[in-house]
Coordinates of N, CA, C and O in Angstrom, one line a residue:
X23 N -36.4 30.6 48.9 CA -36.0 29.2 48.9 C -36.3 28.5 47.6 O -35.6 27.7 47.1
X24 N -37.5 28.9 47.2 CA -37.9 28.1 46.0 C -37.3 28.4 44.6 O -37.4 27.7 43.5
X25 N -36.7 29.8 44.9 CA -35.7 30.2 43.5 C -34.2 29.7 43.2 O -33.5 29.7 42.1
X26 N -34.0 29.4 44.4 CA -32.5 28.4 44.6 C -33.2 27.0 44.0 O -32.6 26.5 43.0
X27 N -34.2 26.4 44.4 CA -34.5 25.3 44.2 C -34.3 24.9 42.4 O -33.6 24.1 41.8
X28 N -35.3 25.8 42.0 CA -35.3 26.3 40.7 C -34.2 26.4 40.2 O -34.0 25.6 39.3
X29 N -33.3 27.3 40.3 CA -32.4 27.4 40.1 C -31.1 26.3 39.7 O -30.4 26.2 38.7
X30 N -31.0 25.7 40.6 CA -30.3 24.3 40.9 C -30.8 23.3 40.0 O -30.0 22.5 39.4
X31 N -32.0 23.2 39.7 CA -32.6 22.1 39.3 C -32.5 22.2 37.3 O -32.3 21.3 36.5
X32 N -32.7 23.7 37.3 CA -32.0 24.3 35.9 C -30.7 23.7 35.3 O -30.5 23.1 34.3
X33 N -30.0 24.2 36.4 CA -28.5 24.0 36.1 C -28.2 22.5 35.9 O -27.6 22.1 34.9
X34 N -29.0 21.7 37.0 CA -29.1 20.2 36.8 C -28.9 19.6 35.3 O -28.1 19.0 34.6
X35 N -30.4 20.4 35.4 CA -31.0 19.7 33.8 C -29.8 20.1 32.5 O -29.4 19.5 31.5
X36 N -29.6 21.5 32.9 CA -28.4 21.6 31.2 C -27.0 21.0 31.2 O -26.4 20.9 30.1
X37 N -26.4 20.5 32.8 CA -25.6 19.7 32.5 C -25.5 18.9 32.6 O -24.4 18.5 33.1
X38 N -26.7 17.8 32.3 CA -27.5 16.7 32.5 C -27.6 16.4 30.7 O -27.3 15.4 30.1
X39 N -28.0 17.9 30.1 CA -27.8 17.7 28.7 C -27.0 17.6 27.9 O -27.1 16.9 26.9
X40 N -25.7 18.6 28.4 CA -24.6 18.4 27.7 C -23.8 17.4 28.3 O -22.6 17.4 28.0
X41 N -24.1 16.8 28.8 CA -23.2 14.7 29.1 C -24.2 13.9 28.4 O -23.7 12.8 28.3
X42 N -25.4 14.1 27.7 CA -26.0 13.4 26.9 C -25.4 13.6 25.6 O -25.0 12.7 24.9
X43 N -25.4 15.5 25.0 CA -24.9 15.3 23.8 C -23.2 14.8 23.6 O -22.9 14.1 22.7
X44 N -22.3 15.2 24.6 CA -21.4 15.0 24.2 C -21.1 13.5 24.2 O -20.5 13.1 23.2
X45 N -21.4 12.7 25.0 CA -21.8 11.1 25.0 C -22.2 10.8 23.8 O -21.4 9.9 23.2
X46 N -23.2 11.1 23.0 CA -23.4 10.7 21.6 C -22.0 11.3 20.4 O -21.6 10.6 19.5
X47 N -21.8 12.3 20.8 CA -21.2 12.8 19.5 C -20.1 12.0 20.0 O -19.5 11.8 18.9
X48 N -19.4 11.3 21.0 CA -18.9 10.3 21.4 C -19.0 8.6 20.5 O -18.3 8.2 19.6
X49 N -20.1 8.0 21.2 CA -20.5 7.3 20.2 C -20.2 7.6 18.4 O -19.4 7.1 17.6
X50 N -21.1 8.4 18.2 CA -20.9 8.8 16.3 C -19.2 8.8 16.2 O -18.6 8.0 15.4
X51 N -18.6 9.6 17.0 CA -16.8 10.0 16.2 C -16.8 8.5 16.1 O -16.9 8.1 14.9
X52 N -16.9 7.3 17.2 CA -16.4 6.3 17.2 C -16.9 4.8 16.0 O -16.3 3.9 15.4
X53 N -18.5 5.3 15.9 CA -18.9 4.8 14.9 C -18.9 4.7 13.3 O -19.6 3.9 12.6
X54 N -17.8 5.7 12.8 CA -17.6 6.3 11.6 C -15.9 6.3 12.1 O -15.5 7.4 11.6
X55 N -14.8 5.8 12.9 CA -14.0 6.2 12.8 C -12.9 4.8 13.2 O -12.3 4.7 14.2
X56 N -12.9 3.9 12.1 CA -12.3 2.3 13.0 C -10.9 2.5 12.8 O -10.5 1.4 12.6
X57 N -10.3 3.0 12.7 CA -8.6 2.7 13.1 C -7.9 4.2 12.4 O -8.4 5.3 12.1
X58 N -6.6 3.5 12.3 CA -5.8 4.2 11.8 C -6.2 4.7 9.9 O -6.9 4.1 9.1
X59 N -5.3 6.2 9.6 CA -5.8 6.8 8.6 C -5.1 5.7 7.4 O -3.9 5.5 7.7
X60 N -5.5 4.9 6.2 CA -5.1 4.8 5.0 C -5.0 5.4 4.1 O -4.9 4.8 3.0
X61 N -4.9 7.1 3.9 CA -4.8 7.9 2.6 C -3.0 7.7 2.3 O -2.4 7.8 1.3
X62 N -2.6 7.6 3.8 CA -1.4 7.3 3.3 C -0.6 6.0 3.1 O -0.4 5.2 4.0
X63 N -0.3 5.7 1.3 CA -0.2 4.8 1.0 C 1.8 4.4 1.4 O 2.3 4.8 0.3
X64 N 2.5 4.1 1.9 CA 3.3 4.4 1.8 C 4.0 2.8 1.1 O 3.4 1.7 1.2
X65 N 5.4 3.0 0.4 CA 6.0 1.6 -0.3 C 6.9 1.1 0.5 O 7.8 0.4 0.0
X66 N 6.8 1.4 2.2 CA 8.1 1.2 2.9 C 7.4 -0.3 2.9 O 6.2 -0.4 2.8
X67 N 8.3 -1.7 3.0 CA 8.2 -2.6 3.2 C 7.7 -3.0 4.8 O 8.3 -2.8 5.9
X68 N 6.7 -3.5 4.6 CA 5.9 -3.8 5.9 C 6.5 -5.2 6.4 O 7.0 -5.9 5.5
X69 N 6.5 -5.6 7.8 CA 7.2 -7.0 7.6 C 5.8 -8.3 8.0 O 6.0 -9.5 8.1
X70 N 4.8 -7.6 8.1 CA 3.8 -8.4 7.9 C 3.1 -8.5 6.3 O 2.5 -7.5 5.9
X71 N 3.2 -9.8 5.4 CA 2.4 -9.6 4.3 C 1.4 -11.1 4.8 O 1.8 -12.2 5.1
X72 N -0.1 -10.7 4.5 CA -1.1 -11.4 4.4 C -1.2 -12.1 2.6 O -1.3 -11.4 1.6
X73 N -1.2 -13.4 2.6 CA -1.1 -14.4 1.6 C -2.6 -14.9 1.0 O -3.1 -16.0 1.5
X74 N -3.2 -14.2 0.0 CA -4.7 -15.3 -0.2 C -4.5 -15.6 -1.5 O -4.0 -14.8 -2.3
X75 N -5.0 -16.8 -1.8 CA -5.0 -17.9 -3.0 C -5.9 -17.5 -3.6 O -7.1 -17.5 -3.3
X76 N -5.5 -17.0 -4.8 CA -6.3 -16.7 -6.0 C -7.4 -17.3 -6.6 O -8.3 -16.7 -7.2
X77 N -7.2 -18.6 -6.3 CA -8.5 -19.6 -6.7 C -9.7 -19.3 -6.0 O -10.8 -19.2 -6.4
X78 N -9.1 -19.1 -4.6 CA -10.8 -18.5 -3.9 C -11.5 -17.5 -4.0 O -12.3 -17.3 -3.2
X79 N -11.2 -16.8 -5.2 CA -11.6 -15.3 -5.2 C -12.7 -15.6 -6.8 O -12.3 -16.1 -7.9
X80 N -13.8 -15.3 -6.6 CA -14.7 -15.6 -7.5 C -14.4 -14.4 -8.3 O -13.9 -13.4 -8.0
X81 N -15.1 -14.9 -9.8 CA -15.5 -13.4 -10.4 C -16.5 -12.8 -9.7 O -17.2 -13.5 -9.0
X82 N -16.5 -11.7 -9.9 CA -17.7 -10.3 -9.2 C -17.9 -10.7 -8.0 O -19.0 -10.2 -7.7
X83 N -17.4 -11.4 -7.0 CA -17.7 -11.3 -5.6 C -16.3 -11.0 -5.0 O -15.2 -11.5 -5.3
X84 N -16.6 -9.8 -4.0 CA -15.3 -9.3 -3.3 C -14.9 -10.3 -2.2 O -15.7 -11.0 -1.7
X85 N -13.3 -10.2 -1.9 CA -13.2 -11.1 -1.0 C -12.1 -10.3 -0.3 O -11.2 -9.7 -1.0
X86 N -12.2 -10.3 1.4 CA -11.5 -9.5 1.7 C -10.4 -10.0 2.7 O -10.8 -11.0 3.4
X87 N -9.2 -9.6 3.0 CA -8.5 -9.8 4.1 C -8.2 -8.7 5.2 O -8.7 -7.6 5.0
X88 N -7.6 -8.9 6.0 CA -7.0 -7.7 6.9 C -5.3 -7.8 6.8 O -4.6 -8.8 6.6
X89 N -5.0 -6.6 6.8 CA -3.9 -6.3 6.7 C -3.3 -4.6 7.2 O -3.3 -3.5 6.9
X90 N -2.6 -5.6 8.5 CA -2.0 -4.1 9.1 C -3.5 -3.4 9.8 O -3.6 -2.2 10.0
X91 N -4.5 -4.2 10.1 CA -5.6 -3.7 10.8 C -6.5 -3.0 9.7 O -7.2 -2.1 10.2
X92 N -6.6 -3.2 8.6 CA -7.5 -2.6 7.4 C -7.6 -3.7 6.8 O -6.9 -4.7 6.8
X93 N -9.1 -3.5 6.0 CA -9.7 -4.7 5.4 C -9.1 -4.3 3.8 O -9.2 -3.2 3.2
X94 N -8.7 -5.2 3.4 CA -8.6 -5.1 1.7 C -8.9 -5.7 1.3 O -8.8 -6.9 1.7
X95 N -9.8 -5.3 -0.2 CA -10.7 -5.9 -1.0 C -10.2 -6.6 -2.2 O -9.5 -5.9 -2.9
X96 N -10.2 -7.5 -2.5 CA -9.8 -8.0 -3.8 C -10.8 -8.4 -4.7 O -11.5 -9.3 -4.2
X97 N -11.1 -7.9 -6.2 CA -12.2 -9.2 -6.8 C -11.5 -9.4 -8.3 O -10.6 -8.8 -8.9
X98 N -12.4 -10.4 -8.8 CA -11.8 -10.8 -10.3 C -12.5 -10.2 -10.7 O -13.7 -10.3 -10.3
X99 N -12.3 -8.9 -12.0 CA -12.9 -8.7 -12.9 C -13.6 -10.0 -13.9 O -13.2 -11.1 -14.2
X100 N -14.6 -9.2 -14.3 CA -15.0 -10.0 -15.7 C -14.5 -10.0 -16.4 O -13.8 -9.0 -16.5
X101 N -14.3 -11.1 -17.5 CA -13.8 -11.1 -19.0 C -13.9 -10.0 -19.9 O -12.9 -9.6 -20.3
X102 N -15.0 -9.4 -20.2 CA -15.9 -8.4 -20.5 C -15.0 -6.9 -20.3 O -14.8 -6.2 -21.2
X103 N -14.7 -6.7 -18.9 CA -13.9 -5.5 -18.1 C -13.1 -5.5 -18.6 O -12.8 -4.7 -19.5
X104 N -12.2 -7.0 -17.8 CA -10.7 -7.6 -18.8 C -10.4 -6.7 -20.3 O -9.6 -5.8 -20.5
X105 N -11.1 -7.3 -21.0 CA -10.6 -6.9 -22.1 C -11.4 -5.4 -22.7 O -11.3 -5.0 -23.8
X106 N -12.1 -4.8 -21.6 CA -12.3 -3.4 -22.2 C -10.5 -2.7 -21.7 O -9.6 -2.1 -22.4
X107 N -10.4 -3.3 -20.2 CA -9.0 -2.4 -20.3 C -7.7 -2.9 -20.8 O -6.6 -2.3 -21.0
X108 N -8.0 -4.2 -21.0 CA -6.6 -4.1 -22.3 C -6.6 -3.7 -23.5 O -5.6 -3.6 -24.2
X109 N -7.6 -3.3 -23.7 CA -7.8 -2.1 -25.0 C -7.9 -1.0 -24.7 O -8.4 -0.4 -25.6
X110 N -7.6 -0.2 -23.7 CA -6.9 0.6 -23.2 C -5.6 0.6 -23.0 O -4.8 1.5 -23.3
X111 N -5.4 -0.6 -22.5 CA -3.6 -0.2 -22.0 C -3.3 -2.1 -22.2 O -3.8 -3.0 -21.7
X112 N -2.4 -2.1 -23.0 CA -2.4 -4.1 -23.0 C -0.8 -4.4 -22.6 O -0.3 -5.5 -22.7
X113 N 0.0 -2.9 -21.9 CA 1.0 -3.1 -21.4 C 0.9 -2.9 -19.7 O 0.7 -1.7 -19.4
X114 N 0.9 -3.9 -18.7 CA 1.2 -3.7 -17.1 C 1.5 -2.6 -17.0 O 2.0 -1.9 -18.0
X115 N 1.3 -2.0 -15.5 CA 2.2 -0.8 -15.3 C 3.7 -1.7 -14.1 O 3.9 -2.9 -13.7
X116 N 4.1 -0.7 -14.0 CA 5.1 -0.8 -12.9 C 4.6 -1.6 -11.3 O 3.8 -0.8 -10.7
X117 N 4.7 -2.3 -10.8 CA 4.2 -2.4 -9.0 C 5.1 -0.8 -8.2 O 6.1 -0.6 -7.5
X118 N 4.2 -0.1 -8.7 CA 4.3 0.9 -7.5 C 2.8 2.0 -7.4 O 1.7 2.1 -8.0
X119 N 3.4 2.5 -6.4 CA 2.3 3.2 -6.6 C 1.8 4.5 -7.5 O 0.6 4.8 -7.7
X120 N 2.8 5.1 -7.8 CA 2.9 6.3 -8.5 C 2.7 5.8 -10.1 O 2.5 6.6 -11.0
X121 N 2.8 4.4 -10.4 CA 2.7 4.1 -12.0 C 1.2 3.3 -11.9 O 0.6 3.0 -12.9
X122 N 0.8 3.1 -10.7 CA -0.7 2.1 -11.0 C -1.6 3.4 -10.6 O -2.8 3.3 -10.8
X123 N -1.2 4.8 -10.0 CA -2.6 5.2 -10.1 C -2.7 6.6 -11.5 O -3.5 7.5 -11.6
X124 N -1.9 6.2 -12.4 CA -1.7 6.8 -13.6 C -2.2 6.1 -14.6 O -2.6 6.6 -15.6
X125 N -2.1 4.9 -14.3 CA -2.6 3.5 -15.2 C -3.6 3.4 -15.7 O -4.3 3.4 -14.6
X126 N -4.3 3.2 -16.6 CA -5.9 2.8 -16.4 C -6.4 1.6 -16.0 O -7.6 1.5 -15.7
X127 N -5.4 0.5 -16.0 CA -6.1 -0.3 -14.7 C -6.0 -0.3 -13.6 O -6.4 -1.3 -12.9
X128 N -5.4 0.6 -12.9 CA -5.2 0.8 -11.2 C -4.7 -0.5 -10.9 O -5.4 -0.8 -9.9
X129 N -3.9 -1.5 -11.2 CA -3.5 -2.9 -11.0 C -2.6 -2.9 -11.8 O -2.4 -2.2 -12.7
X130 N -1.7 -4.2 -10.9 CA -0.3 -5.2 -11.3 C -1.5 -6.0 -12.7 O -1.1 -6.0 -13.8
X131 N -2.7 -6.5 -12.5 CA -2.8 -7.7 -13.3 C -4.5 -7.0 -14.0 O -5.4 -6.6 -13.3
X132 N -4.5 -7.1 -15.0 CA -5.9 -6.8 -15.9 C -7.5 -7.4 -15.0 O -8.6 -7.0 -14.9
X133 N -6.5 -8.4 -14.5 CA -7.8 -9.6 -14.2 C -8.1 -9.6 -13.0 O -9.1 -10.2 -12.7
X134 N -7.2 -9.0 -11.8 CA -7.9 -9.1 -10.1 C -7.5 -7.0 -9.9 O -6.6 -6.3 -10.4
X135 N -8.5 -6.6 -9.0 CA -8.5 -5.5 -8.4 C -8.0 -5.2 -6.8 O -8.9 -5.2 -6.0
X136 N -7.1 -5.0 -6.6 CA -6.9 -5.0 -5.2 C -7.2 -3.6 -4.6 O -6.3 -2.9 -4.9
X137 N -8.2 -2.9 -3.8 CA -8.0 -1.6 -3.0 C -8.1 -1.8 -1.5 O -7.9 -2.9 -1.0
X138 N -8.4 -0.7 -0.8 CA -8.6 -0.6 0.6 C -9.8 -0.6 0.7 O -10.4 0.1 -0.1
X139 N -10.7 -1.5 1.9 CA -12.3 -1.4 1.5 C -12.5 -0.2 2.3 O -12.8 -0.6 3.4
X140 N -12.4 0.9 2.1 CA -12.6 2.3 2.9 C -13.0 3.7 1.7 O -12.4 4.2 0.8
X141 N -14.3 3.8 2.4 CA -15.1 5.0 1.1 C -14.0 6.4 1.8 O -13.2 6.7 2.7
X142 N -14.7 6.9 0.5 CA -14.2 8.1 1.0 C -14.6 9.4 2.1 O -14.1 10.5 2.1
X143 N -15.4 9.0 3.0 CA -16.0 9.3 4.0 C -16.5 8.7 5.4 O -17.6 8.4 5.7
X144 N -15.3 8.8 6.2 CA -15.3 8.2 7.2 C -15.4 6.9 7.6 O -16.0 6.3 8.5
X145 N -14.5 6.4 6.8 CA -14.2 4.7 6.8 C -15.1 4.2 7.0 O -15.2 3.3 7.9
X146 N -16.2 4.6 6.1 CA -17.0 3.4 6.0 C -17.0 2.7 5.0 O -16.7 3.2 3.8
X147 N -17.2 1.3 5.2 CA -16.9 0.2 4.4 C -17.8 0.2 2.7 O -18.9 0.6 2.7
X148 N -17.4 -0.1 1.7 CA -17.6 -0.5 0.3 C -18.4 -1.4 0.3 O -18.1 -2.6 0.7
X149 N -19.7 -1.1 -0.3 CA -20.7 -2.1 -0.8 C -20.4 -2.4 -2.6 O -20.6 -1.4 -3.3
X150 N -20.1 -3.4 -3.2 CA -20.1 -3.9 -4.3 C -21.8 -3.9 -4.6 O -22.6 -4.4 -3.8
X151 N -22.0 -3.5 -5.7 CA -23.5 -3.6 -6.7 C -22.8 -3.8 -8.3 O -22.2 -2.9 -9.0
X152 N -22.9 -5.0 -8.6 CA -22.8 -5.5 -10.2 C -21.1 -5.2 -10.7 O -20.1 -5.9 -10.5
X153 N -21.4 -3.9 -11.4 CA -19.7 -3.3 -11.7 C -19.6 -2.0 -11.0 O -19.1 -1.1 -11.8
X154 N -19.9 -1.6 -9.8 CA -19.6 -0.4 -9.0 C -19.5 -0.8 -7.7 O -20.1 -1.8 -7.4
X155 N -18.7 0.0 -6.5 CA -18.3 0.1 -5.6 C -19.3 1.1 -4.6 O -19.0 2.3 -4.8
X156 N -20.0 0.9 -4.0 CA -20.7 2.6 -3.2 C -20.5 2.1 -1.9 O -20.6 1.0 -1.4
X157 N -20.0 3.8 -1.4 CA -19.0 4.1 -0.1 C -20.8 4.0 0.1 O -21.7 4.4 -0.7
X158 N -20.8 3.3 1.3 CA -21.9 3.3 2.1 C -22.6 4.6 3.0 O -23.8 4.4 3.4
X159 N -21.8 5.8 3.2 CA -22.0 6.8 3.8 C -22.8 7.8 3.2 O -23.9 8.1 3.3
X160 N -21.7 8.2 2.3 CA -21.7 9.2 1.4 C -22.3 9.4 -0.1 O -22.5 10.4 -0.8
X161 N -22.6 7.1 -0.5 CA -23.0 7.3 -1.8 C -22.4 7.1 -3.2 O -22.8 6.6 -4.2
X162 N -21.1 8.0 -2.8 CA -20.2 8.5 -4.3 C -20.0 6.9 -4.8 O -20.0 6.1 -3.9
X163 N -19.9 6.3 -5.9 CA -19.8 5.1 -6.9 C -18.2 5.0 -7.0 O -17.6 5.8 -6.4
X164 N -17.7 4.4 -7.5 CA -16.3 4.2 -7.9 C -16.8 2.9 -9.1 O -17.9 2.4 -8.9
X165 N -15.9 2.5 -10.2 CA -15.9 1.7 -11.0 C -14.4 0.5 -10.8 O -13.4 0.5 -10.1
X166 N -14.7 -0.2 -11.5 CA -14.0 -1.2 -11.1 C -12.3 -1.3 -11.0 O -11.7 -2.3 -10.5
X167 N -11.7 0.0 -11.6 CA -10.7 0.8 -11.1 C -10.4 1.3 -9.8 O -9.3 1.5 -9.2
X168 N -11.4 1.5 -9.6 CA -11.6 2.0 -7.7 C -11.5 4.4 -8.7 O -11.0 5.4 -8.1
X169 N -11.8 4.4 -9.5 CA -12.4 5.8 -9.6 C -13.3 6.1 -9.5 O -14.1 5.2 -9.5
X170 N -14.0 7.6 -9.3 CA -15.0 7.5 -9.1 C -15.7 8.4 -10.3 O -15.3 9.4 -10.9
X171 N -17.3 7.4 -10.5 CA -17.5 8.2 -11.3 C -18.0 9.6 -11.8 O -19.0 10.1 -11.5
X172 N -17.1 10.0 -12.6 CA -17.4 11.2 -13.1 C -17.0 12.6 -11.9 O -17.6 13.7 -11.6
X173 N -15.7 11.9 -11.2 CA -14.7 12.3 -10.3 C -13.5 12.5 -10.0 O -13.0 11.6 -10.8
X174 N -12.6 12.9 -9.4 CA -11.6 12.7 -9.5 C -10.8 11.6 -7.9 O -9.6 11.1 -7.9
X175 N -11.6 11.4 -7.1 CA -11.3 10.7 -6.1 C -11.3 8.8 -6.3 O -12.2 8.2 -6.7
X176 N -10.3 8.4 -6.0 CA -10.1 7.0 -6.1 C -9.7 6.6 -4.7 O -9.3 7.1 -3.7
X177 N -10.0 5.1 -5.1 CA -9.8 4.3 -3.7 C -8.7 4.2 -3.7 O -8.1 4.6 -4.8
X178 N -8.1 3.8 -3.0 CA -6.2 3.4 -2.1 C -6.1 2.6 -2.6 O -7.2 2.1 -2.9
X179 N -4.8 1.9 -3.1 CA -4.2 0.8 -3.1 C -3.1 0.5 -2.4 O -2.0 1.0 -2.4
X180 N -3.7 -1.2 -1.7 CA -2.4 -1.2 -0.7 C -1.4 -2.2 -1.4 O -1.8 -3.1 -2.1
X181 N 0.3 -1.9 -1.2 CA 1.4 -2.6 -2.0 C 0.9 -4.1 -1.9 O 0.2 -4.4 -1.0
X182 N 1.2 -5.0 -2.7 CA 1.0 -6.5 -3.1 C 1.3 -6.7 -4.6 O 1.4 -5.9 -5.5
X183 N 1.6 -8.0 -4.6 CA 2.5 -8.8 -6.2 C 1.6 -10.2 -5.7 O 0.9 -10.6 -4.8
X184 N 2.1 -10.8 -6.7 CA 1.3 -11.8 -7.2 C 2.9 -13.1 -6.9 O 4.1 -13.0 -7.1
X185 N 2.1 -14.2 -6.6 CA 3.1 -15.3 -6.1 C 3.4 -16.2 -7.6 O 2.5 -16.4 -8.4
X186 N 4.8 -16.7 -7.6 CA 4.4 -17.7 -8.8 C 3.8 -19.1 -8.1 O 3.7 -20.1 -8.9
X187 N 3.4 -19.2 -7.1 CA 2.4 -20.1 -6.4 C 0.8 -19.7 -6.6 O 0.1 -20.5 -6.0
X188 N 0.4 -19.0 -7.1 CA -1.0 -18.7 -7.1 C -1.5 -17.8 -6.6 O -2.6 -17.5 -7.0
X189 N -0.7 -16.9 -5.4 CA -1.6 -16.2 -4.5 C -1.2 -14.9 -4.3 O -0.1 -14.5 -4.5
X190 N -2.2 -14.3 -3.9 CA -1.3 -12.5 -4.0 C -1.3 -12.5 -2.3 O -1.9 -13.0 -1.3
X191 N -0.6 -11.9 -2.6 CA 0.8 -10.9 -1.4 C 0.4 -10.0 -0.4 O 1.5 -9.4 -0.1
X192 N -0.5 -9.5 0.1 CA -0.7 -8.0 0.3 C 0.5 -7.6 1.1 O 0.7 -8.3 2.1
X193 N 1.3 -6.5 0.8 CA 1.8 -6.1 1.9 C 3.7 -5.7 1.4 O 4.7 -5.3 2.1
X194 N 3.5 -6.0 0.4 CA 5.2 -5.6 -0.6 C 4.4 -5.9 -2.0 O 3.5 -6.7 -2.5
X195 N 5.4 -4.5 -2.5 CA 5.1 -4.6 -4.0 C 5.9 -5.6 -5.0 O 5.7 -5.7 -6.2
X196 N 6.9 -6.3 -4.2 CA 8.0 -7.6 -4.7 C 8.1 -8.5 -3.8 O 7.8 -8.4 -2.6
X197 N 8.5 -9.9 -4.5 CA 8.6 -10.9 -3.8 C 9.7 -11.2 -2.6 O 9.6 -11.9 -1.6
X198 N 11.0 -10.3 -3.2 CA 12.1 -9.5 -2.5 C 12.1 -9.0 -0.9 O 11.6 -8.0 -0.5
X199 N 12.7 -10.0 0.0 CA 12.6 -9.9 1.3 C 13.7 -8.9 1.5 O 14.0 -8.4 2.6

């Protein structure tokens, strides 16, 4: 009687354990995993665009919106930045996406940065420090291009243009409804 007892109480306990681990590995997927995937950037015209006013966007502090359920980052470069990459490149690229991530400023404009605030590991969100970006997870740095340093992985950029009102667009790479 007491080996059944035993027995039972065994069995108890190990699937007592695996509803504990799988319950966590539960939690974690969900903790590291907030929405839908952004690696895919696509140029189909979304019919939601989010509108923020350029004046509120300080130098060196990020300022973010949501868009389409993803946070996007915007900040003003420095003067300093500014003109290291117009001595790089002092012609715009194209608003798309296949001409800004060839570009050396990964941007429509020298002077503001727009990416997805999502590292490259497990959507966790972008900590700004000075002139770098660190995915909070993983660590890896990105520079104020959204590359990373001394890598080949860059941050997303989601479609947006600039208003002749002041304010950028996220959400079309034209003002063109």
């Amino acid at each position: 009687m007491t080996d059944k007892r035993l027995l039972y109480r065994v069995i108890l306990k190990l699937m007592a354990a695996a509803g504990i681990i799988a319950l966590l590995m539960v939690f974690l997927n969900a903790t590291f995993n907030s929405g839908g995937d952004i690696d895919e950037v696509s140029p189909v015209i979304s019919s939601e665009v989010v509108y923020l006013k350029l004046a509120n966007v300080e130098e060196g502090k990020v300022t973010t919106v949501i868009w389409e359920n993803k946070r996007v980052g915007v900040i003003k470069r420095s003067s300093q930045t500014q003109l290291g990459l117009m001595q790089q490149s002092s012609k715009a690229p194209e608003a798309s996406i296949i001409d800004l991530e060839s570009h050396p400023w990964r941007s429509i404009d020298a002077t503001y940065f727009v990416y997805y605030d999502k590292g490259d590991s497990g959507y966790c969100p972008l900590f700004f420090e000075r002139e770098n970006f660190k995915d909070t997870c993983s660590g890896i740095r990105y520079d104020l291009t959204g590359r990373q340093d001394g890598g080949t992985k860059t941050l997303g950029v989601p479609p947006y243009h600039f208003s002749n009102t002041g304010e950028l667009a996220v959400g079309r790479w034209t003002a063109d409804y």
